[in-house]
Amino acid sequence: MQNIRKLLLNAKPLSLIARVNHIRNVCANEGSKAKGLVIGLYQKEGEKGPKLTFAGEKLNDRLGGKLSELICETKIDGRLGRGKVFNNVDEEYRSIAVVGVGLEGVGFNELEMLDEGMENVRIASGIGARSLQLIGCTQVSIDSMDYAEQAAEGATLAIWRHMEMLSKEYRRVVPKLELYGSSDVEGWTRGAFKADSQNLARRLSDAPANCMTPTLFAQATVDALCPCGITVEVRTMDWIEQQRMHSFLTIAKGSCEPPVLMEISYCGTAPEDKPVLFVGKGITFNSGGLNLRSCEGMDEYRASMSGAAACVAMMRCVAALSLPINVVLIIPLCENLPSGMAAKPGDVCTLLNSKAMAIRDLDKAGVVVMADPLIYGQTTYKPRLVVDVATLGTGAKKAFGGGASAIFSNSHYIWKQFQRAGSLTGDRVWRLPLWQYYKKQVTDELGYDISNDGRGLANSCLAAAVLHELVPCADWAHLDTRGSGMLSMYGLVPYLNSWRMTGRPTRTLTQFLYQLSCPEQK
């Protein structure tokens, strides 16, 4: 700080921007050796004052009670996410962030359908890590707060930034994280794997559309998954035409960017075991086609492939955790743009199951793009169950506002497994109806079998009804992430950046597969 004061006092008459950049460089140089520490503080209960975690108590003893004195002086009460950063208290750590973890001993809240103890640790570790990142710490140690895995998740997600498009001088330092005061290295590593995978989904989703075309997305997927031992098959236009995937090609032909279909396989158990089939919507930019969307906010639809991004990230995490399960992922990649070649409202295409689908609204192209790949995956791999992830209807966004992803399922068992997975990861899902009422609105037509938009206002339910028509026999779940997987605008999660893509529900998908592959012993 003294160096910065000298710079300000002795500064030559440079432009304000030049002086700020110069001071920022000095701060970066001073922080090149800066170490920080995040310590949890439980909220005061009744007459009891706030209480440090076990690791915090040991640190306080080493400092001769100085940390507890500072907590008392600054009147930190341990409320969740509230805290202070103390500098030059310890010789080893330049900065110590004391962050509230809420009440001690909280667990599963049935009304919230959330393990609050785990989520509180994510929030506290995330806020603490980000606070230390903002003041230039390059190495941050995180108190486990009794949940090492969740502490790693919160901190790793909080310090991530999409900086690939920034000049190097404006890029913020991403500190190195390590576990403090706990022997649960396995849990910490597992949490870091999950958070790193979600950060991969955030990077793919947040990239500008011209930097994440179908071809570039496929290349990024190959680079991310092949080193993990996952098989990635990239299918081009000729192969797609040979397979007669007319619904996919009908949307793809509106853009000059060639479509790509990816088949991704992970074999974690016997090859003859039936796999779990995932299908991720991969429209790398969705303008609405000839049913053009409003120009305001259209740039958000570069993340119409966030369902595919979450599935790719899930595959990498599954491989990193070596889960004993077979998983197949199919991703149709294309752009939905208006042109002389674009599909017109009212066009009809024949699907692989010989049903005729009317494309009455090009703005709802997601179910059209996914239709044939969904049928192809079931025919080719004979899966034990099918899950598709897509950003489809605004209904889910308006209903949940980013608080949860909508799930539709024909299996109560699958719904319960997803509900439990979401309660553990903090990235919740909530079931919406899959009734005959909606099925009739997409199939009760005279000139064709299915319409892509149906009749009525419940667009998320209607989209799910269309997809359900394409999964006649298998156990199936559809996750609509229109509100949760794109921009974090509503009900911001404290350890995710505002106005950035979230990468959700990567960790919930991974947890779901973990529960299937490693069922609890009764």
PDB file of C-alpha atoms in Angstrom, residues 210-382:
ATOM      1  CA  ASN A 210     -18.486 -17.043 -33.945  1.00  0.00           C
ATOM      2  CA  CYS A 211     -15.898 -18.689 -31.668  1.00  0.00           C
ATOM      3  CA  MET A 212     -18.093 -21.699 -30.864  1.00  0.00           C
ATOM      4  CA  THR A 213     -19.562 -22.879 -34.148  1.00  0.00           C
ATOM      5  CA  PRO A 214     -20.608 -26.548 -34.502  1.00  0.00           C
ATOM      6  CA  THR A 215     -17.156 -27.442 -35.850  1.00  0.00           C
ATOM      7  CA  LEU A 216     -15.327 -25.514 -33.122  1.00  0.00           C
ATOM      8  CA  PHE A 217     -17.566 -27.015 -30.415  1.00  0.00           C
ATOM      9  CA  ALA A 218     -16.732 -30.480 -31.722  1.00  0.00           C
ATOM     10  CA  GLN A 219     -13.016 -29.667 -31.671  1.00  0.00           C
ATOM     11  CA  ALA A 220     -13.259 -28.311 -28.108  1.00  0.00           C
ATOM     12  CA  THR A 221     -15.063 -31.502 -27.066  1.00  0.00           C
ATOM     13  CA  VAL A 222     -12.395 -33.717 -28.613  1.00  0.00           C
ATOM     14  CA  ASP A 223      -9.681 -31.721 -26.832  1.00  0.00           C
ATOM     15  CA  ALA A 224     -11.513 -31.993 -23.485  1.00  0.00           C
ATOM     16  CA  LEU A 225     -12.599 -35.659 -23.588  1.00  0.00           C
ATOM     17  CA  CYS A 226     -10.142 -37.699 -25.630  1.00  0.00           C
ATOM     18  CA  PRO A 227      -7.270 -37.308 -23.104  1.00  0.00           C
ATOM     19  CA  CYS A 228      -9.644 -38.820 -20.502  1.00  0.00           C
ATOM     20  CA  GLY A 229     -10.017 -42.060 -22.477  1.00  0.00           C
ATOM     21  CA  ILE A 230     -13.488 -41.224 -23.805  1.00  0.00           C
ATOM     22  CA  THR A 231     -14.361 -42.212 -27.390  1.00  0.00           C
ATOM     23  CA  VAL A 232     -15.568 -39.290 -29.525  1.00  0.00           C
ATOM     24  CA  GLU A 233     -16.997 -39.883 -33.015  1.00  0.00           C
ATOM     25  CA  VAL A 234     -17.552 -36.712 -35.076  1.00  0.00           C
ATOM     26  CA  ARG A 235     -20.136 -37.231 -37.821  1.00  0.00           C
ATOM     27  CA  THR A 236     -20.250 -34.804 -40.748  1.00  0.00           C
ATOM     28  CA  MET A 237     -22.939 -33.751 -43.225  1.00  0.00           C
ATOM     29  CA  ASP A 238     -22.525 -36.791 -45.514  1.00  0.00           C
ATOM     30  CA  TRP A 239     -23.067 -39.242 -42.666  1.00  0.00           C
ATOM     31  CA  ILE A 240     -26.072 -37.281 -41.336  1.00  0.00           C
ATOM     32  CA  GLU A 241     -27.658 -37.355 -44.805  1.00  0.00           C
ATOM     33  CA  GLN A 242     -26.996 -41.086 -45.145  1.00  0.00           C
ATOM     34  CA  GLN A 243     -28.790 -41.679 -41.843  1.00  0.00           C
ATOM     35  CA  ARG A 244     -31.740 -39.658 -43.179  1.00  0.00           C
ATOM     36  CA  MET A 245     -31.923 -37.342 -40.155  1.00  0.00           C
ATOM     37  CA  HIS A 246     -34.286 -34.975 -41.921  1.00  0.00           C
ATOM     38  CA  SER A 247     -35.462 -33.076 -38.840  1.00  0.00           C
ATOM     39  CA  PHE A 248     -31.894 -32.170 -37.900  1.00  0.00           C
ATOM     40  CA  LEU A 249     -30.967 -31.150 -41.456  1.00  0.00           C
ATOM     41  CA  THR A 250     -34.142 -29.110 -41.908  1.00  0.00           C
ATOM     42  CA  ILE A 251     -32.967 -26.665 -39.233  1.00  0.00           C
ATOM     43  CA  ALA A 252     -29.247 -26.886 -40.047  1.00  0.00           C
ATOM     44  CA  LYS A 253     -29.622 -25.897 -43.713  1.00  0.00           C
ATOM     45  CA  GLY A 254     -30.545 -22.316 -42.747  1.00  0.00           C
ATOM     46  CA  SER A 255     -26.891 -21.614 -41.889  1.00  0.00           C
ATOM     47  CA  CYS A 256     -23.726 -21.800 -43.961  1.00  0.00           C
ATOM     48  CA  GLU A 257     -21.997 -23.459 -40.978  1.00  0.00           C
ATOM     49  CA  PRO A 258     -22.025 -27.235 -41.602  1.00  0.00           C
ATOM     50  CA  PRO A 259     -23.859 -29.353 -39.003  1.00  0.00           C
ATOM     51  CA  VAL A 260     -22.037 -31.922 -36.899  1.00  0.00           C
ATOM     52  CA  LEU A 261     -23.350 -34.876 -34.909  1.00  0.00           C
ATOM     53  CA  MET A 262     -21.186 -36.250 -32.106  1.00  0.00           C
ATOM     54  CA  GLU A 263     -21.361 -39.711 -30.568  1.00  0.00           C
ATOM     55  CA  ILE A 264     -19.463 -39.874 -27.295  1.00  0.00           C
ATOM     56  CA  SER A 265     -18.986 -43.124 -25.385  1.00  0.00           C
ATOM     57  CA  TYR A 266     -17.636 -43.885 -21.916  1.00  0.00           C
ATOM     58  CA  CYS A 267     -17.222 -47.506 -20.885  1.00  0.00           C
ATOM     59  CA  GLY A 268     -16.808 -47.884 -17.132  1.00  0.00           C
ATOM     60  CA  THR A 269     -18.100 -51.440 -16.746  1.00  0.00           C
ATOM     61  CA  ALA A 270     -18.640 -54.527 -18.928  1.00  0.00           C
ATOM     62  CA  PRO A 271     -19.093 -53.527 -22.599  1.00  0.00           C
ATOM     63  CA  GLU A 272     -22.239 -55.649 -22.915  1.00  0.00           C
ATOM     64  CA  ASP A 273     -24.007 -53.731 -20.117  1.00  0.00           C
ATOM     65  CA  LYS A 274     -26.693 -51.392 -21.405  1.00  0.00           C
ATOM     66  CA  PRO A 275     -25.613 -47.744 -21.310  1.00  0.00           C
ATOM     67  CA  VAL A 276     -27.391 -44.644 -20.095  1.00  0.00           C
ATOM     68  CA  LEU A 277     -28.168 -42.515 -23.149  1.00  0.00           C
ATOM     69  CA  PHE A 278     -27.892 -38.722 -22.952  1.00  0.00           C
ATOM     70  CA  VAL A 279     -28.913 -36.348 -25.721  1.00  0.00           C
ATOM     71  CA  GLY A 280     -27.836 -32.705 -25.469  1.00  0.00           C
ATOM     72  CA  LYS A 281     -29.325 -29.892 -27.516  1.00  0.00           C
ATOM     73  CA  GLY A 282     -26.454 -28.290 -29.449  1.00  0.00           C
ATOM     74  CA  ILE A 283     -27.796 -25.257 -31.310  1.00  0.00           C
ATOM     75  CA  THR A 284     -24.718 -23.052 -31.128  1.00  0.00           C
ATOM     76  CA  PHE A 285     -26.737 -19.950 -31.988  1.00  0.00           C
ATOM     77  CA  ASN A 286     -30.517 -19.793 -32.081  1.00  0.00           C
ATOM     78  CA  SER A 287     -31.910 -16.674 -33.720  1.00  0.00           C
ATOM     79  CA  GLY A 288     -35.363 -18.227 -34.087  1.00  0.00           C
ATOM     80  CA  GLY A 289     -34.927 -18.802 -37.816  1.00  0.00           C
ATOM     81  CA  LEU A 290     -37.599 -17.141 -39.939  1.00  0.00           C
ATOM     82  CA  ASN A 291     -39.615 -16.690 -36.717  1.00  0.00           C
ATOM     83  CA  LEU A 292     -36.902 -14.235 -35.693  1.00  0.00           C
ATOM     84  CA  ARG A 293     -36.576 -13.483 -31.993  1.00  0.00           C
ATOM     85  CA  SER A 294     -36.381  -9.993 -30.539  1.00  0.00           C
ATOM     86  CA  CYS A 295     -32.999  -8.358 -31.129  1.00  0.00           C
ATOM     87  CA  GLU A 296     -32.847  -7.275 -27.485  1.00  0.00           C
ATOM     88  CA  GLY A 297     -31.090 -10.006 -25.565  1.00  0.00           C
ATOM     89  CA  MET A 298     -30.604 -12.226 -28.613  1.00  0.00           C
ATOM     90  CA  ASP A 299     -26.902 -12.625 -27.802  1.00  0.00           C
ATOM     91  CA  GLU A 300     -27.897 -14.828 -24.847  1.00  0.00           C
ATOM     92  CA  TYR A 301     -28.920 -17.520 -27.334  1.00  0.00           C
ATOM     93  CA  ARG A 302     -25.292 -18.287 -28.077  1.00  0.00           C
ATOM     94  CA  ALA A 303     -25.922 -20.569 -25.074  1.00  0.00           C
ATOM     95  CA  SER A 304     -28.705 -22.546 -26.739  1.00  0.00           C
ATOM     96  CA  MET A 305     -26.087 -25.295 -26.686  1.00  0.00           C
ATOM     97  CA  SER A 306     -25.660 -25.099 -22.905  1.00  0.00           C
ATOM     98  CA  GLY A 307     -27.478 -28.444 -22.562  1.00  0.00           C
ATOM     99  CA  ALA A 308     -24.853 -30.042 -24.788  1.00  0.00           C
ATOM    100  CA  ALA A 309     -22.080 -28.221 -22.900  1.00  0.00           C
ATOM    101  CA  ALA A 310     -23.349 -29.538 -19.557  1.00  0.00           C
ATOM    102  CA  CYS A 311     -23.441 -33.083 -20.939  1.00  0.00           C
ATOM    103  CA  VAL A 312     -19.893 -32.838 -22.313  1.00  0.00           C
ATOM    104  CA  ALA A 313     -18.693 -31.530 -18.955  1.00  0.00           C
ATOM    105  CA  MET A 314     -20.556 -34.344 -17.186  1.00  0.00           C
ATOM    106  CA  MET A 315     -18.767 -36.916 -19.346  1.00  0.00           C
ATOM    107  CA  ARG A 316     -15.378 -35.513 -18.408  1.00  0.00           C
ATOM    108  CA  CYS A 317     -16.259 -35.627 -14.712  1.00  0.00           C
ATOM    109  CA  VAL A 318     -17.587 -39.185 -14.980  1.00  0.00           C
ATOM    110  CA  ALA A 319     -14.268 -40.241 -16.516  1.00  0.00           C
ATOM    111  CA  ALA A 320     -12.264 -38.336 -13.881  1.00  0.00           C
ATOM    112  CA  LEU A 321     -14.193 -40.097 -11.107  1.00  0.00           C
ATOM    113  CA  SER A 322     -13.938 -43.477 -12.927  1.00  0.00           C
ATOM    114  CA  LEU A 323     -17.605 -44.289 -12.306  1.00  0.00           C
ATOM    115  CA  PRO A 324     -18.504 -47.954 -13.011  1.00  0.00           C
ATOM    116  CA  ILE A 325     -21.220 -47.260 -15.600  1.00  0.00           C
ATOM    117  CA  ASN A 326     -21.577 -47.110 -19.379  1.00  0.00           C
ATOM    118  CA  VAL A 327     -22.693 -43.767 -20.784  1.00  0.00           C
ATOM    119  CA  VAL A 328     -23.407 -42.681 -24.367  1.00  0.00           C
ATOM    120  CA  LEU A 329     -23.910 -39.041 -25.317  1.00  0.00           C
ATOM    121  CA  ILE A 330     -25.326 -37.833 -28.647  1.00  0.00           C
ATOM    122  CA  ILE A 331     -25.075 -34.154 -29.553  1.00  0.00           C
ATOM    123  CA  PRO A 332     -26.572 -32.656 -32.721  1.00  0.00           C
ATOM    124  CA  LEU A 333     -24.750 -29.383 -33.468  1.00  0.00           C
ATOM    125  CA  CYS A 334     -25.994 -26.690 -35.838  1.00  0.00           C
ATOM    126  CA  GLU A 335     -27.122 -23.068 -36.050  1.00  0.00           C
ATOM    127  CA  ASN A 336     -30.718 -21.869 -36.465  1.00  0.00           C
ATOM    128  CA  LEU A 337     -30.577 -18.825 -38.756  1.00  0.00           C
ATOM    129  CA  PRO A 338     -32.846 -17.161 -41.327  1.00  0.00           C
ATOM    130  CA  SER A 339     -31.772 -17.450 -44.963  1.00  0.00           C
ATOM    131  CA  GLY A 340     -33.054 -18.454 -48.371  1.00  0.00           C
ATOM    132  CA  MET A 341     -32.367 -22.077 -47.381  1.00  0.00           C
ATOM    133  CA  ALA A 342     -34.027 -21.883 -43.974  1.00  0.00           C
ATOM    134  CA  ALA A 343     -37.056 -23.976 -43.094  1.00  0.00           C
ATOM    135  CA  LYS A 344     -40.363 -22.160 -43.424  1.00  0.00           C
ATOM    136  CA  PRO A 345     -43.184 -22.146 -40.853  1.00  0.00           C
ATOM    137  CA  GLY A 346     -45.498 -25.015 -41.725  1.00  0.00           C
ATOM    138  CA  ASP A 347     -42.851 -27.257 -43.299  1.00  0.00           C
ATOM    139  CA  VAL A 348     -43.251 -30.969 -42.579  1.00  0.00           C
ATOM    140  CA  CYS A 349     -40.436 -33.528 -42.239  1.00  0.00           C
ATOM    141  CA  THR A 350     -40.544 -37.289 -41.775  1.00  0.00           C
ATOM    142  CA  LEU A 351     -38.724 -38.625 -38.716  1.00  0.00           C
ATOM    143  CA  LEU A 352     -36.725 -41.841 -38.406  1.00  0.00           C
ATOM    144  CA  ASN A 353     -39.726 -43.507 -36.734  1.00  0.00           C
ATOM    145  CA  SER A 354     -41.810 -42.662 -39.859  1.00  0.00           C
ATOM    146  CA  LYS A 355     -43.908 -40.062 -38.065  1.00  0.00           C
ATOM    147  CA  ALA A 356     -44.482 -36.690 -39.760  1.00  0.00           C
ATOM    148  CA  MET A 357     -43.578 -33.590 -37.748  1.00  0.00           C
ATOM    149  CA  ALA A 358     -44.875 -30.148 -38.687  1.00  0.00           C
ATOM    150  CA  ILE A 359     -42.462 -27.315 -37.955  1.00  0.00           C
ATOM    151  CA  ARG A 360     -44.970 -24.570 -37.327  1.00  0.00           C
ATOM    152  CA  ASP A 361     -42.696 -22.329 -35.277  1.00  0.00           C
ATOM    153  CA  LEU A 362     -38.988 -22.063 -36.134  1.00  0.00           C
ATOM    154  CA  ASP A 363     -38.393 -20.327 -32.815  1.00  0.00           C
ATOM    155  CA  LYS A 364     -39.035 -23.731 -31.212  1.00  0.00           C
ATOM    156  CA  ALA A 365     -36.399 -25.566 -33.199  1.00  0.00           C
ATOM    157  CA  GLY A 366     -34.886 -27.434 -30.245  1.00  0.00           C
ATOM    158  CA  VAL A 367     -37.277 -30.387 -30.328  1.00  0.00           C
ATOM    159  CA  VAL A 368     -36.893 -30.594 -34.115  1.00  0.00           C
ATOM    160  CA  VAL A 369     -33.095 -30.764 -33.967  1.00  0.00           C
ATOM    161  CA  MET A 370     -33.187 -33.387 -31.200  1.00  0.00           C
ATOM    162  CA  ALA A 371     -35.924 -35.589 -32.694  1.00  0.00           C
ATOM    163  CA  ASP A 372     -33.988 -37.816 -35.093  1.00  0.00           C
ATOM    164  CA  PRO A 373     -30.814 -38.033 -32.941  1.00  0.00           C
ATOM    165  CA  LEU A 374     -33.008 -39.125 -30.011  1.00  0.00           C
ATOM    166  CA  ILE A 375     -34.604 -41.887 -32.088  1.00  0.00           C
ATOM    167  CA  TYR A 376     -31.226 -42.894 -33.566  1.00  0.00           C
ATOM    168  CA  GLY A 377     -29.655 -43.224 -30.108  1.00  0.00           C
ATOM    169  CA  GLN A 378     -32.396 -45.555 -28.858  1.00  0.00           C
ATOM    170  CA  THR A 379     -32.285 -47.721 -31.984  1.00  0.00           C
ATOM    171  CA  THR A 380     -28.495 -48.006 -32.032  1.00  0.00           C
ATOM    172  CA  TYR A 381     -27.592 -48.411 -28.352  1.00  0.00           C
ATOM    173  CA  LYS A 382     -30.725 -49.972 -26.742  1.00  0.00           C
TER     174      LYS A 382
END
